């Protein structure tokens, strides 16, 4: 969200004391410093920032090509005449100008602002404070972890007249940085999360680091913090106005106690002489501490206690920088080599333990940056974490971690550097394992990732696991109390992966999974999936396998029922769980009403068949024109299933709703619902569309670029006719990868460097040619087939098909990369 009324570029010039070059009238909505990520270019102001790694002045031309017409520079382009209809604002220092602009912007608003700082947990606390407040107040907050000298001003620019409270985080890595951020944020309420070893090498000691961070709160009305952090307490206790909490004794929120249960924690304490209590959906210490900080903010702001309780139990998981990829020798790779500290290692190990597809877990860790005085203690904590998280093997890389071999209980080996590891390692030692790569940035663990990941071509399907979780939680929130949830993961989870998606669903406690065929269920069982699995189309010759792997068959006809009875009579002495499918009007599979009496009689005579559920399928739940048909279907199902329950007795689950039905027919939720494509962000319902996130992006890269004459023809059968001299790019994706042949001859587009590039000629088995004549591109540049810039809905519509078919068509040779950011 930006300002309700944008500034003119001349207003901006005055705010920064800049010298204008140009007279074009431009309204500024967005500030940008990355030419690759320009949004709304005609209303964007590009700051040519100069850093140790890059000079923004080199990207003025590419920004101009994308449509940007406002620029902040410290030196004017020599070819200024090549940028007509533009305005250049010249300043001495572009970063200082960015700070000054946003500082003046912040001064235009008189609203409470929460400032969050500390060594760890800033982003999580910021997001959770927003979660607590956003139903009561119109909030504005930092996007993601924008807490730096660039991120903070970009965040502050988002304040508008509509906002009632701001929540911004600030991080520093050296002295004298926080004073600059304080003048931009001007917080009225401060939250100090904790203090640790992150960036401590740039401070003389922990005390100095705390004092530097406290500069953010020099003008706040209060500071919220935990008294149990002794050094923070020592630095803050002399302030007049504070809001403290403690597990040990007296504080503003005192004697805080936690009771950890299954996947949740009850937190209680005393505030204003009254006992208060909340429940949060986490059990790890870091999340509990972050939750209490957020709780304190809500209490301080006098948020209604019932609202606090309701919002605390629904605290969301906050983004982490994690990737899950297919590795060599049937391994899986969890890559989290963005940074390395105890807190982030703990998070990564938790994610690792969500992956149950392999029997063993390996951690490859680098040195952790810390001061020499506490080095041994740090590695004791690392060893304790690895032991507690069930790591089977450790590979340590670095001089420091090698010194503490004696601390680790699991089998381990050590290498002095990444280069030495790559030289020494025999890749055959990795087999059927989940491998965590967790290294400090300077150890270049990307080199290790390259040799461990499964080699495939450059086309990948990216799956955002945070989006999967978001969509799952949206549908969960749509359910009435005690309604169970079955998630359909047939067809390789609609092309998104089998155990990778199932592990997430198991972690979030869905009640049932459904697959189409027995072998899909077996694959999940072998990958460690323990929750009940219904098989929707069990083959007659696979009953033995199904029973051995504890899979539950759908029974849809008297024939399939009798075949199962024959097997159970001759082969087992225990009950077999089954699911009865009723044909309520779709006429695909299922028992008809005329079969009811015979079905009841057979089931009553064979108590070894345990009916777990009775279900049917609405054939038109997404189309309001078919609502009468849906109602007729439901009424028939209700009649037949009620008869069955009456005569069979026991706790039998009834379910008829699919993804669209969950939202459109809440009155038909019964005992359970089935979620399918909605998990992947696809629904026809307008309200659901607003709340769901797309989970998949299909990407490739440019293999070759060549210039072709208009007289030439492109591709098989010379079907690619050219109307002009054309720049062609060849992309390594074809119909063997799932790209439809109907994509060819200009019907389909790919997204390249901010522009759409139409296909030329026929789609080949492994390659497709596109027209990039109007696009500035190079070999190796990323190409998006569908994703954030070209939605799967648009793609499928252009191909005269549906998203289901698009996703399930994507070949398994296309590498899946899973992100939890």
PDB file of N, CA and C in Angstrom, residues 62 404 446 637 644 682 744 770:
ATOM      1  N   UNK A  62      18.456   0.117 -18.551  1.00  0.00           N
ATOM      2  CA  UNK A  62      17.510  -0.995 -18.495  1.00  0.00           C
ATOM      3  C   UNK A  62      16.237  -0.584 -17.769  1.00  0.00           C
ATOM      4  N   UNK A 404      36.401 -29.286  17.419  1.00  0.00           N
ATOM      5  CA  UNK A 404      35.503 -29.775  18.464  1.00  0.00           C
ATOM      6  C   UNK A 404      34.888 -31.123  18.104  1.00  0.00           C
ATOM      7  N   UNK A 446      26.939 -23.347  -2.173  1.00  0.00           N
ATOM      8  CA  UNK A 446      26.277 -23.570  -3.457  1.00  0.00           C
ATOM      9  C   UNK A 446      27.084 -24.544  -4.321  1.00  0.00           C
ATOM     10  N   UNK A 637     -27.412 -38.258  -1.783  1.00  0.00           N
ATOM     11  CA  UNK A 637     -26.320 -38.772  -0.963  1.00  0.00           C
ATOM     12  C   UNK A 637     -26.721 -38.828   0.505  1.00  0.00           C
ATOM     13  N   UNK A 644     -27.328 -46.158   5.264  1.00  0.00           N
ATOM     14  CA  UNK A 644     -26.174 -47.005   5.540  1.00  0.00           C
ATOM     15  C   UNK A 644     -25.725 -46.859   7.000  1.00  0.00           C
ATOM     16  N   UNK A 682      -5.712 -22.862  -6.654  1.00  0.00           N
ATOM     17  CA  UNK A 682      -6.607 -22.760  -7.800  1.00  0.00           C
ATOM     18  C   UNK A 682      -8.048 -22.995  -7.361  1.00  0.00           C
ATOM     19  N   UNK A 744       2.492 -23.649 -29.478  1.00  0.00           N
ATOM     20  CA  UNK A 744       3.304 -23.154 -30.587  1.00  0.00           C
ATOM     21  C   UNK A 744       2.594 -22.187 -31.515  1.00  0.00           C
ATOM     22  N   UNK A 770      11.152 -18.898 -29.210  1.00  0.00           N
ATOM     23  CA  UNK A 770      10.332 -17.720 -28.937  1.00  0.00           C
ATOM     24  C   UNK A 770      10.960 -16.491 -29.576  1.00  0.00           C
TER      25      UNK A 770
END
